[in-house]
Amino acid sequence: MGELVEYNPVEDVLHDDHIHHRCHPLHLSWVSGFNPRVSLLNVSITRDRQELVFASGNALLFYCYDGEREQITPVIGHKDVINMMGCDDSGRFVVSSDCSYSINVWDRQIGGEGNHHPIAIRTIFEPFKAAGDIRAVSLSHDGKYLLAGGSLPKEQSNQLKLWSWTVGNDFPDDTITLPKRLGNIKRIHFCPDRGRHNQFVVTLANGVVFGAWDSKEQKLSTQVPKRHGFQDYNETVFVERTDRAVSVTGAGMAVVWSNDRMFSDVPEGSVQRKEFLKFLHLKYAAIYVVRSCDGKIVTGDDDGEIRFYDNSMKILYWIKHDDLGPIRTLSFELVETRKSKAPVEPIEDDDQRPKEEPSERKQEVNIEDIAPKDVSFEKRPVIVRGFVLATKSGRILDNDIVYNKCQDLFLKSPSIITAFDVHSARSELCTCDGNGRLVMYDLQTKSMKLALEVPIQKTNRGRITTLAYSPCGMFLAGGAENGYLWMVVPNLSILPANNPLQITNEKIRYVLFSEDSKYLICVDKSNTITLIHRELDDWQVIGQCNTHHMVDLAFLCTTDFVSISDDRHMVQYTINTDEMMQLEVLSIVKRKRIDQSALPTALLVLPGGNQILVANDHLKFKIYHSRSFEILHTFLAPFNDGPARCLRQLPGEDFFLFITNSNIYVHHLPIDGNPFKYLALRGHPKRLKDLQVCWTVRSAFTFGEGDHAVSMWKINTSPLLDNLKHAGTGLDPFCTLLPGGKRGCYVREILSLFFYNQISPKNSDGDAELTLRDAMSVQDVPNYMRSIGFHMSEYEEQNLCKEMELTGTYFLTFEEVLRLFLNHRTATGGPPTADDIQTAVTSLGATTSNGNNVDLVKLITLLASMGEPMEPKTTEAYCRVLFPTAFEANEQDESTSPECGRGEDCTNCINIDEFADRLC
């Protein structure tokens, strides 16, 4: 079980035809940036090929650059946001962890060199119990041991757990608890020296812990050096080929630890005790990262300066780039130190003779001659392998101090994404971050085309929060928090002279172009719609209209658009283009309530323009007529991850996409409530914020909470069509939503009630012969649904009856009735519980003063005047059936007035617990 089995994929599978893409409706194919808060890894094993690993949300990005082309391989293997990564000395095995769910070990070289995706060969789920935090992970340099540090739920102490991960044990080999006073774990590093690969150091907020793993005794041991008043430790590393370790702090201090001479004779495999040796105040800026490589100690600080020290902490050399920003990562190549430069050989078949001194061209160039010199009196050359640094501002730089080279790698990810949009005709993506940086990407080459710094007011709510391309593709509009509207010419990436256009003092929430790109709709936080008209290249405000708190909007035609709101209304607006008519330029044409209790979340104008699809928070899809706003159909929506948002139609195909809290869905049209008509993929560990579709590259684009990048998902509808083929026909796919399925007892019971309805007394005609048929009158459907578990309101009954009228028949089959039942019934939860009933009665005010009894007479009065009114006689009849003992006294004494129902000892009062139990 301890042996790694090599994976050999099928050779005839094309490179772009990934197996997981053939099985899933969406495949992550590209990410526009990375998360600078997670330290990246430099796993380059040759000097001609840069290989990096960095994180973006819950995805790992394996990056390769050979000097000409960049290649990015995104892989998803975590449920939560990735917070830490590490690798072994060879760079083959990479370990990653998320905040609380799992730890993965990836094999980069499986199946060949660079031809296939890295594969997770080991996964450890919830190492610190459910809801426990994973704070740091590390692999030993020989790749044998995996060490993780984290905290237990509802506890302040930290734990260390070690696995011999190649063996495949589900439980750690040993666990040790760290003192609470040391604070949270920040970093873990193993010793790089041979013979000491089992030793490690843990950096915590208030201290440092040295430890070792005894493979013979199968035991972890740790030692905490004596504290000397230092705080805010950031990182600690072992100094190569010495007995020292160096820690750096947020106060610009370097703390040096050395072996305790009193405990020099320790058994092999035990921790070597460390003691405080000295401290140095290196800078006034915080030092975040420290490394030991090629006989030098390297630090990176918040001033953007990289310093090189010898093993005694004497300064040798420093580098400071302009506008670099705080350094968060230093990662060195996995190659040995260079000593000389390869000679320049003459080209074969070259008839030209060398001009002069041909022998000198064949001599090797000594690296020491071209390397920079240190600041010592000896002026020794500073020779160190190439390294990659990453900054807090999202830059990745490849540095080679020997040849004095510095090159930007990958795409800059300076701040959190606030808005994005895709071009309607070109393969182009535009993003905007919190610093006002607009970046346009070519989706064919996966590269940045243009960048534009918008002069936003960062301290005055000036961030751009919404972007929209015009349908013609010639304009790009961005709405800001301070009410400014920025217009950009995408082709030139410039701001016209009249920018910005201040149309309001409130945050702009929505920006939408009309179909002909002549009008622009802006909706601000104060629920005001501003209409902007384009004349040549000038945009001017021509009208405004106050409306409801808009949730979503869409154009029906060039001059008409509709909106939905959390006031449960749909509103139609029109743009008056006739100058002869003395009417408002922007006015409300129609306003209608579309729901009783559910809140709409998104809308989509279906192909043809005659129907509007609306999603709500009761997990339903409802279709309305685009002109009359009359309800046409109600269907069940996905019900496991919140309501549907951001409905997007795939042009020219019978599919549409939408997002929920964390998932991206592909749904087949037409909608009928079939649960096999949609498939989903987890798209974000926290919450998705927006979705757009670019059909020129057949991809969907999303970004979520806290993301520094936009994700590109390749769309594949084949798995969804295959899913429909195997779903069955008739009631087969719908019955999977019921307990027991098609042959379960629940289906048999509701089928029995369906036929019992036909022989009930209300349907009988004396001694006439009864004939049973598989059909039910539409008038009996509402009460039948109430009898099988859907307790609809009067408003819902009216909608149901309108939908049945559209069928054009007076009788419905059992299959049609069951579909209506599954689509209309409450998607989440079950019948009201006793606690729900008690809460409802108390909220109505139908209880007595002590709250222990329910006054039935008062309840009858309230139900006749609140909400959907009920007739007092009907309500009283129900109460007499349910609670016959409460009315016995009144029947014996006819003089008893209804007012006695308000007394504590009146027989019209019933205990609230008994009341709730009888109704359940």
Coordinates of C-alpha atoms in Angstrom, one line a residue, residues 54 72 91 93 103 129 143 205 208 314 320 372 410 438 478 515 518 599 613 626 691 693 699 729 765 824 842 869:
F54 CA -0.4 29.2 -7.3
I72 CA -2.0 27.4 -17.5
G91 CA 9.0 19.5 -7.1
F93 CA 4.7 16.3 -5.2
I103 CA -5.6 18.3 2.3
K129 CA -12.6 17.3 12.9
G143 CA 8.7 13.7 0.4
A205 CA 1.9 34.5 16.2
V208 CA 8.4 29.5 17.6
K314 CA 25.9 40.1 7.8
K320 CA 14.8 47.2 -4.6
P372 CA 27.3 41.4 -8.7
F410 CA 1.5 35.6 -15.5
L438 CA -9.7 48.0 -16.3
G478 CA -19.1 51.3 -15.9
E515 CA -30.8 46.6 -28.3
K518 CA -28.6 54.2 -28.5
L599 CA -39.3 37.2 -3.7
L613 CA -39.0 33.5 -17.1
S626 CA -44.4 39.5 -21.7
L691 CA -22.3 35.1 -14.6
V693 CA -21.8 33.9 -21.4
S699 CA -17.7 29.5 -22.4
T729 CA -40.3 8.7 -20.0
D765 CA -75.5 10.6 -8.8
H824 CA -46.4 23.8 -7.4
T842 CA -49.1 33.9 18.8
P869 CA -60.3 36.4 4.5

